[in-house]
């Protein structure tokens, strides 16, 4: 086939003339392929999917009902642009009631997002010039860094390691990087490590940002999913509003991933800049969805029920993994369990399989034991297991957990 001239038109940021020609297969595609192969080899068997990064249930019925009511209102039909007052005010109330953050001005310090992911793509446009550096944690959710590089920015990775409770070592950033750095992106409770931040760490972050003239973006997509106590907002830290923003989302807190709604809150000038770029990017989320999300923010007990389910499942999964020899520790929040990957597995008939990466372990677990996990090799070899696996009720959860235990018992793991 002759090549179309279109092949020469792609931007360098997505590969330029080579766009679409790479043979590289990315992690999630490899997982999908391994699942297909496993099902072909074991027709009729069930893959236990611990790789899913989103809730297994739909939004609560009262929230769906709220959406229906709001969708029928003619005044909600049009472009929402940067939103009306309903979600902004609910967000300010939520931050005070749920996170203890007082004094958020809903008019100037909150604007909705079409999900956190959208906000993470918009913010670099407001802040990054060519050559500016973004400090990002790895392993992590790379979206902001990807967009920063689209604008000619650079990413400096801060590894998250167990010995530092998966908090980045801010003092490790070289002076030359700090001179170019403009943004520090954090996410707690963290995907994929499940780790939580502490007020002391956030206080250190505010000081670090002030000293080095950085903007802090705290991605709080999992903030509300805590197993005990109150969610920790970065904005509860003295001085945080002078240096940064926090991104909240209805996706995980209220089982609303597909609804695409969240909010950006914090420093007035930064919120304004986000709003200005957003205005040139999207026309706002449907007001009926924003209003249903606002209803949720006034009903945080919904998140309480969701978190209680994850906590119960997490207890079960930690037990199963400990019994199989894994080093598993229940996190304080999120739905992710992050465990060191085994170095080898010895099967019942004495065959020893050595693993050189978490990815190899993950592929083996899918194809040989029909258990799907997500591997991370960025800062040590780890597996991420999510308790959002499909199960109808607590009895079904126990069946799934028992199945995982039975399958893992088919091999002995070495670490
Ligand atoms: C750390 C993190 N941030 C943001 C998102 C995206 O959230 P939203 O659905 O609000 O766009 C995810 C989704 O997996 C995530 O893991």
Coordinates of C-alpha atoms and ligand atoms in Angstrom, one line a residue:
X1 CA 0.0 0.0 0.0
X2 CA 1.4 3.4 -0.9
X3 CA 1.8 5.7 2.1
X4 CA -0.6 8.6 2.3
X5 CA 0.8 12.1 2.8
X6 CA -1.1 12.1 6.1
X7 CA 1.7 10.0 7.5
X8 CA 4.0 13.0 7.3
X9 CA 1.7 15.4 9.1
X10 CA 1.7 14.1 12.6
X11 CA 3.1 16.3 15.4
X12 CA 6.5 15.2 16.8
X13 CA 4.8 14.9 20.3
X14 CA 3.0 11.8 19.2
X15 CA 5.8 10.4 17.0
X16 CA 5.8 12.6 13.9
X17 CA 6.4 10.7 10.7
X18 CA 6.7 7.5 12.7
X19 CA 3.3 7.8 14.3
X20 CA 1.5 4.5 14.5
X21 CA 4.5 2.5 13.3
X22 CA 5.9 1.5 16.7
X23 CA 5.7 -2.2 17.5
X24 CA 5.9 -1.6 21.2
X25 CA 3.1 -3.1 23.2
X26 CA 2.1 -1.2 26.3
X27 CA 1.4 -2.7 29.7
X28 CA -2.4 -2.6 29.7
X29 CA -2.5 -4.1 26.1
X30 CA -0.1 -6.9 27.3
X31 CA -2.5 -7.6 30.2
X32 CA -5.5 -7.7 27.8
X33 CA -3.7 -10.1 25.4
X34 CA -2.6 -12.4 28.3
X35 CA -6.3 -12.5 29.5
X36 CA -7.4 -13.5 26.0
X37 CA -4.8 -16.2 25.8
X38 CA -5.7 -17.5 29.3
X39 CA -9.4 -17.8 28.4
X40 CA -8.5 -19.5 25.1
X41 CA -6.4 -22.1 27.1
X42 CA -9.0 -22.5 29.9
X43 CA -12.4 -22.2 28.2
X44 CA -15.2 -21.6 30.7
X45 CA -12.9 -20.7 33.6
X46 CA -13.2 -17.4 35.4
X47 CA -10.4 -14.9 35.4
X48 CA -10.2 -13.1 38.8
X49 CA -9.6 -9.6 37.8
X50 CA -7.6 -7.7 40.4
X51 CA -6.4 -5.3 37.8
X52 CA -9.4 -3.1 37.5
X53 CA -8.9 0.6 38.4
X54 CA -12.5 1.5 38.9
X55 CA -15.5 0.7 41.1
X56 CA -17.3 -2.6 40.4
X57 CA -20.7 -1.0 41.2
X58 CA -22.8 1.7 39.7
X59 CA -23.8 5.0 41.4
X60 CA -26.2 4.7 44.2
X61 CA -29.9 4.6 43.2
X62 CA -30.7 8.0 44.8
X63 CA -27.9 9.6 42.8
X64 CA -29.3 8.2 39.6
X65 CA -32.7 9.5 40.6
X66 CA -31.2 12.9 41.2
X67 CA -29.7 12.9 37.8
X68 CA -33.2 12.0 36.3
X69 CA -34.8 14.9 38.1
X70 CA -32.1 17.4 37.1
X71 CA -32.0 16.1 33.5
X72 CA -35.7 17.0 33.1
X73 CA -35.1 20.7 34.1
X74 CA -35.0 22.9 30.9
X75 CA -32.6 25.3 32.6
X76 CA -30.0 22.6 32.8
X77 CA -30.0 21.8 29.1
X78 CA -27.4 24.1 27.6
X79 CA -23.7 24.7 27.7
X80 CA -22.6 24.7 31.3
X81 CA -19.3 26.5 30.6
X82 CA -17.4 26.9 33.9
X83 CA -20.6 25.8 35.8
X84 CA -23.2 27.4 38.0
X85 CA -23.2 27.8 41.8
X86 CA -24.6 24.5 42.8
X87 CA -21.5 22.3 42.6
X88 CA -19.2 25.1 43.7
X89 CA -21.2 25.7 46.9
X90 CA -21.5 22.0 47.6
X91 CA -17.7 21.6 47.1
X92 CA -17.0 24.3 49.7
X93 CA -19.4 22.7 52.1
X94 CA -17.9 19.3 51.5
X95 CA -14.3 20.5 52.1
X96 CA -15.4 22.0 55.4
X97 CA -17.6 19.1 56.6
X98 CA -15.6 16.1 55.3
X99 CA -12.0 17.4 55.3
X100 CA -12.1 20.2 57.9
X101 CA -11.0 22.8 55.4
X102 CA -12.7 26.1 56.3
X103 CA -13.1 29.3 54.3
X104 CA -13.2 28.1 50.7
X105 CA -14.8 30.8 48.6
X106 CA -17.1 28.9 46.2
X107 CA -17.2 31.8 43.8
X108 CA -13.5 32.2 43.3
X109 CA -11.8 29.1 44.6
X110 CA -13.7 26.3 43.0
X111 CA -14.4 25.3 39.4
X112 CA -15.8 21.9 38.3
X113 CA -13.8 19.5 36.0
X114 CA -15.0 16.9 33.5
X115 CA -13.1 14.5 35.8
X116 CA -9.7 14.8 37.3
X117 CA -8.1 13.5 34.1
X118 CA -9.4 16.5 32.2
X119 CA -8.1 18.9 34.8
X120 CA -4.7 17.3 34.7
X121 CA -4.6 17.9 30.9
X122 CA -5.7 21.5 31.2
X123 CA -3.4 22.7 34.0
X124 CA -0.1 22.3 32.0
X125 CA -1.5 24.6 29.4
X126 CA -1.9 27.3 32.1
X127 CA 1.6 26.8 33.7
X128 CA 4.1 25.1 31.4
X129 CA 6.5 27.0 29.1
X130 CA 9.1 25.0 27.0
X131 CA 11.9 24.0 29.3
X132 CA 9.9 24.1 32.5
X133 CA 10.1 21.1 34.7
X134 CA 7.4 19.1 36.5
X135 CA 8.2 17.0 39.5
X136 CA 6.1 13.8 39.3
X137 CA 6.1 10.7 41.5
X138 CA 6.7 7.2 40.1
X139 CA 5.0 4.8 39.9
X140 CA 2.0 7.0 39.3
X141 CA -0.7 8.4 37.1
X142 CA 1.3 10.1 34.3
X143 CA -1.3 12.3 32.6
X144 CA -0.2 15.7 33.7
X145 CA 3.5 14.9 32.8
X146 CA 2.5 13.7 29.4
X147 CA 0.7 17.0 28.7
X148 CA 3.5 19.0 30.2
X149 CA 5.9 17.4 27.6
X150 CA 3.4 18.3 24.9
X151 CA 4.0 21.9 25.8
X152 CA 7.8 21.4 25.7
X153 CA 8.1 20.8 29.4
X154 CA 10.3 18.2 31.1
X155 CA 9.4 15.6 33.8
X156 CA 11.6 14.8 36.7
X157 CA 10.6 11.6 38.4
X158 CA 10.6 11.1 42.2
X159 CA 10.5 7.4 43.1
X160 CA 8.1 6.2 45.8
X161 CA 9.7 3.6 48.0
X162 CA 8.5 1.5 50.9
X163 CA 11.3 2.7 53.2
X164 CA 9.9 6.2 52.9
X165 CA 6.3 5.1 53.3
X166 CA 5.9 5.8 49.5
X167 CA 6.3 9.6 50.1
X168 CA 8.8 11.3 47.8
X169 CA 12.2 12.5 49.0
X170 CA 11.9 16.2 48.2
X171 CA 15.4 16.9 49.3
X172 CA 16.7 14.5 46.6
X173 CA 15.8 16.8 43.7
X174 CA 19.0 18.2 42.2
X175 CA 19.5 22.0 42.3
X176 CA 19.7 22.2 38.5
X177 CA 16.3 20.5 38.3
X178 CA 14.8 22.7 41.0
X179 CA 15.8 25.8 39.1
X180 CA 13.7 24.7 36.2
X181 CA 10.9 23.2 38.3
X182 CA 7.5 24.8 38.3
X183 CA 5.1 22.1 39.4
X184 CA 5.1 19.4 42.0
X185 CA 2.3 16.8 41.4
X186 CA 1.2 14.6 44.3
X187 CA -1.5 12.0 44.7
X188 CA -2.6 10.6 48.1
X189 CA -4.0 8.1 48.8
X190 CA -1.8 7.0 46.0
X191 CA -2.4 5.1 42.9
X192 CA -0.8 2.5 42.7
X193 CA 0.9 2.2 46.1
X194 CA -2.2 2.8 48.2
X195 CA -0.1 5.0 50.6
X196 CA -1.5 7.9 52.4
X197 CA 0.2 11.2 53.1
X198 CA 0.5 12.8 56.6
X199 CA -0.1 16.3 57.8
X200 CA 3.7 16.6 58.5
X201 CA 4.5 15.6 55.0
X202 CA 2.1 18.1 53.5
X203 CA 3.6 20.8 55.8
X204 CA 7.0 19.9 54.4
X205 CA 5.5 20.2 50.9
X206 CA 4.2 23.7 51.5
X207 CA 7.7 24.8 52.8
X208 CA 9.4 23.1 49.9
X209 CA 7.1 24.8 47.4
X210 CA 7.5 28.2 49.0
X211 CA 11.3 27.9 49.1
X212 CA 11.5 26.8 45.5
X213 CA 8.6 28.8 44.1
X214 CA 6.6 25.8 42.9
X215 CA 2.9 25.2 42.3
X216 CA 1.6 22.1 44.1
X217 CA -1.1 20.1 42.5
X218 CA -2.6 17.5 44.8
X219 CA -4.6 14.9 42.9
X220 CA -7.1 13.8 45.5
X221 CA -9.0 11.3 43.3
X222 CA -9.0 8.7 46.1
X223 CA -8.9 11.1 49.1
X224 CA -12.3 10.3 50.4
X225 CA -11.8 6.5 50.3
X226 CA -10.3 6.1 53.8
X227 CA -10.8 3.1 56.0
X228 CA -10.6 5.1 59.3
X229 CA -11.0 8.7 60.3
X230 CA -11.2 11.8 58.1
X231 CA -9.9 12.2 54.6
X232 CA -6.7 14.3 54.5
X233 CA -6.9 17.3 52.3
X234 CA -3.7 19.1 51.2
X235 CA -5.7 22.3 51.7
X236 CA -6.0 21.6 55.4
X237 CA -2.2 22.4 55.6
X238 CA -1.5 25.9 56.8
X239 CA -0.3 27.9 53.8
X240 CA -1.4 25.3 51.2
X241 CA -3.8 27.7 49.5
X242 CA -0.9 30.1 48.8
X243 CA 0.9 27.5 46.8
X244 CA -1.5 25.1 45.2
X245 CA -4.6 23.3 44.1
X246 CA -6.4 20.1 44.9
X247 CA -8.3 18.0 42.5
X248 CA -11.4 16.1 43.7
X249 CA -13.4 13.6 41.8
X250 CA -16.8 11.9 42.0
X251 CA -15.4 8.9 40.1
X252 CA -14.1 6.7 42.9
X253 CA -15.7 8.4 45.9
X254 CA -19.3 8.0 44.6
X255 CA -18.9 5.1 42.0
X256 CA -19.3 7.7 39.1
X257 CA -16.3 7.1 36.8
X258 CA -18.4 7.3 33.6
X259 CA -20.2 10.4 34.7
X260 CA -17.1 12.6 34.4
X261 CA -17.3 15.1 37.2
X262 CA -15.0 16.6 39.7
X263 CA -13.7 19.9 40.9
X264 CA -10.5 21.9 41.2
X265 CA -10.2 23.9 44.4
X266 CA -7.5 26.1 46.0
X267 CA -5.5 29.2 45.2
X268 CA -7.8 31.8 43.5
X269 CA -5.3 32.9 40.9
X270 CA -4.5 29.3 39.9
X271 CA -8.3 28.4 39.8
X272 CA -8.9 31.4 37.6
X273 CA -6.1 30.3 35.2
X274 CA -7.5 26.7 35.1
X275 CA -10.9 28.3 34.4
X276 CA -9.6 30.4 31.5
X277 CA -7.9 27.5 29.8
X278 CA -10.9 25.2 30.5
X279 CA -13.2 27.8 28.9
X280 CA -11.1 27.4 25.7
X281 CA -11.1 23.6 26.0
X282 CA -14.5 22.3 26.9
X283 CA -18.0 23.7 27.4
X284 CA -18.5 22.3 30.9
X285 CA -20.1 19.1 32.2
X286 CA -23.9 18.7 31.8
X287 CA -25.5 20.7 34.7
X288 CA -27.7 17.7 35.6
X289 CA -24.5 15.6 36.2
X290 CA -22.9 18.5 38.2
X291 CA -26.0 18.8 40.3
X292 CA -26.1 15.0 41.0
X293 CA -22.4 15.3 42.0
X294 CA -23.3 18.2 44.3
X295 CA -26.0 16.0 45.8
X296 CA -23.3 13.4 46.5
X297 CA -21.0 15.9 48.1
X298 CA -23.8 16.7 50.6
X299 CA -24.1 12.9 51.2
X300 CA -20.6 11.7 52.2
X301 CA -22.2 8.7 53.9
X302 CA -22.3 7.2 50.4
X303 CA -18.5 7.2 50.3
X304 CA -18.5 5.8 53.8
X305 CA -20.5 2.7 52.6
X306 CA -18.2 2.3 49.6
X307 CA -15.0 2.6 51.7
X308 CA -16.4 0.1 54.2
X309 CA -16.9 -2.5 51.4
X310 CA -13.3 -1.9 50.2
X311 CA -12.0 -2.2 53.7
X312 CA -13.7 -5.5 54.2
X313 CA -12.4 -6.9 50.9
X314 CA -8.9 -5.5 51.7
X315 CA -8.9 -7.4 55.0
X316 CA -9.7 -10.6 53.1
X317 CA -7.2 -10.0 50.3
X318 CA -4.4 -9.2 52.7
X319 CA -5.0 -12.4 54.5
X320 CA -5.0 -14.5 51.4
X321 CA -1.7 -12.9 50.2
X322 CA 0.0 -13.3 53.6
X323 CA -0.9 -17.0 53.6
X324 CA 0.6 -17.3 50.2
X325 CA 3.9 -15.8 51.4
X326 CA 3.4 -12.3 50.0
X327 CA 4.4 -9.2 52.1
X328 CA 1.0 -7.6 52.2
X329 CA 0.0 -4.7 54.4
X330 CA -3.5 -3.1 54.5
X331 CA -3.3 0.5 53.2
X332 CA -5.2 3.3 55.0
X333 CA -7.3 4.1 52.0
X334 CA -7.8 3.8 48.2
X335 CA -8.7 0.4 46.7
X336 CA -5.2 -0.6 45.9
X337 CA -3.0 -3.1 47.5
X338 CA 0.7 -2.8 46.4
X339 CA 2.9 -5.8 47.2
X340 CA 6.5 -6.7 46.3
X341 CA 6.5 -9.1 43.3
X342 CA 7.9 -12.6 43.9
X343 CA 11.3 -13.5 42.4
X344 CA 10.2 -17.1 41.6
X345 CA 7.4 -19.6 41.8
X346 CA 7.8 -23.3 42.3
X347 CA 4.9 -25.4 41.0
X348 CA 3.5 -28.5 42.6
X349 CA 5.4 -30.7 40.2
X350 CA 8.7 -29.0 41.1
X351 CA 9.1 -26.7 38.2
X352 CA 10.8 -23.4 39.2
X353 CA 10.0 -20.3 37.2
X354 CA 12.3 -17.3 37.8
X355 CA 10.9 -13.8 37.3
X356 CA 13.0 -10.9 36.3
X357 CA 10.3 -8.2 36.6
X358 CA 6.9 -7.6 38.0
X359 CA 5.6 -7.7 34.4
X360 CA 6.8 -11.3 34.1
X361 CA 5.0 -12.2 37.3
X362 CA 1.8 -10.5 36.2
X363 CA 1.9 -12.4 32.8
X364 CA 2.5 -15.7 34.6
X365 CA -0.3 -15.1 37.1
X366 CA -2.8 -14.3 34.3
X367 CA -1.9 -17.2 32.0
X368 CA -1.1 -19.8 34.6
X369 CA -3.4 -18.9 37.6
X370 CA -6.0 -16.8 35.9
X371 CA -5.4 -13.9 38.3
X372 CA -5.0 -10.5 36.7
X373 CA -2.9 -7.9 38.4
X374 CA -1.1 -4.7 37.3
X375 CA 2.7 -4.8 37.4
X376 CA 4.9 -1.8 38.3
X377 CA 8.6 -1.9 37.7
X378 CA 9.3 1.9 38.0
X379 CA 10.7 1.8 41.6
X380 CA 11.2 -1.8 42.5
X381 CA 9.1 -4.7 41.2
X382 CA 5.6 -4.6 42.6
X383 CA 2.1 -5.8 41.8
X384 CA -1.0 -3.7 42.2
X385 CA -4.1 -5.6 43.2
X386 CA -7.4 -3.8 43.3
X387 CA -10.3 -4.8 45.6
X388 CA -12.8 -3.6 43.0
X389 CA -13.0 -7.2 41.7
X390 CA -16.4 -8.3 40.5
X391 CA -18.5 -9.8 43.3
X392 CA -22.2 -9.5 44.0
X393 CA -22.3 -9.5 47.8
X394 CA -20.1 -10.5 50.8
X395 CA -20.7 -14.2 50.2
X396 CA -19.6 -13.9 46.6
X397 CA -16.6 -11.8 47.8
X398 CA -15.6 -14.8 50.0
X399 CA -15.9 -17.1 47.1
X400 CA -13.6 -14.9 45.0
X401 CA -11.1 -14.6 47.8
X402 CA -11.2 -18.4 48.3
X403 CA -10.6 -18.9 44.6
X404 CA -7.6 -16.6 44.7
X405 CA -6.3 -18.5 47.8
X406 CA -6.8 -21.9 46.0
X407 CA -5.0 -20.7 42.9
X408 CA -2.1 -19.2 44.7
X409 CA -1.7 -22.4 46.7
X410 CA -0.8 -24.2 43.5
X411 CA 2.7 -22.7 43.7
X412 CA 5.2 -21.7 46.3
X413 CA 6.5 -18.2 45.9
X414 CA 10.0 -17.0 46.6
X415 CA 10.8 -13.4 47.4
Ligands
LIG1 C1 -4.4 9.0 40.4 C2 -5.5 9.2 39.5 N1 -5.9 10.5 39.2 C3 -6.9 10.7 38.4 C4 -7.6 9.7 37.9 C5 -8.8 10.0 36.9 O1 -9.9 10.3 37.7 P1 -11.2 10.9 37.0 O2 -12.1 9.8 36.7 O3 -11.7 11.9 38.0 O4 -10.8 11.6 35.7 C6 -7.3 8.4 38.2 C7 -8.1 7.3 37.5 O5 -7.7 6.1 37.6 C8 -6.2 8.1 39.0 O6 -5.8 6.9 39.3

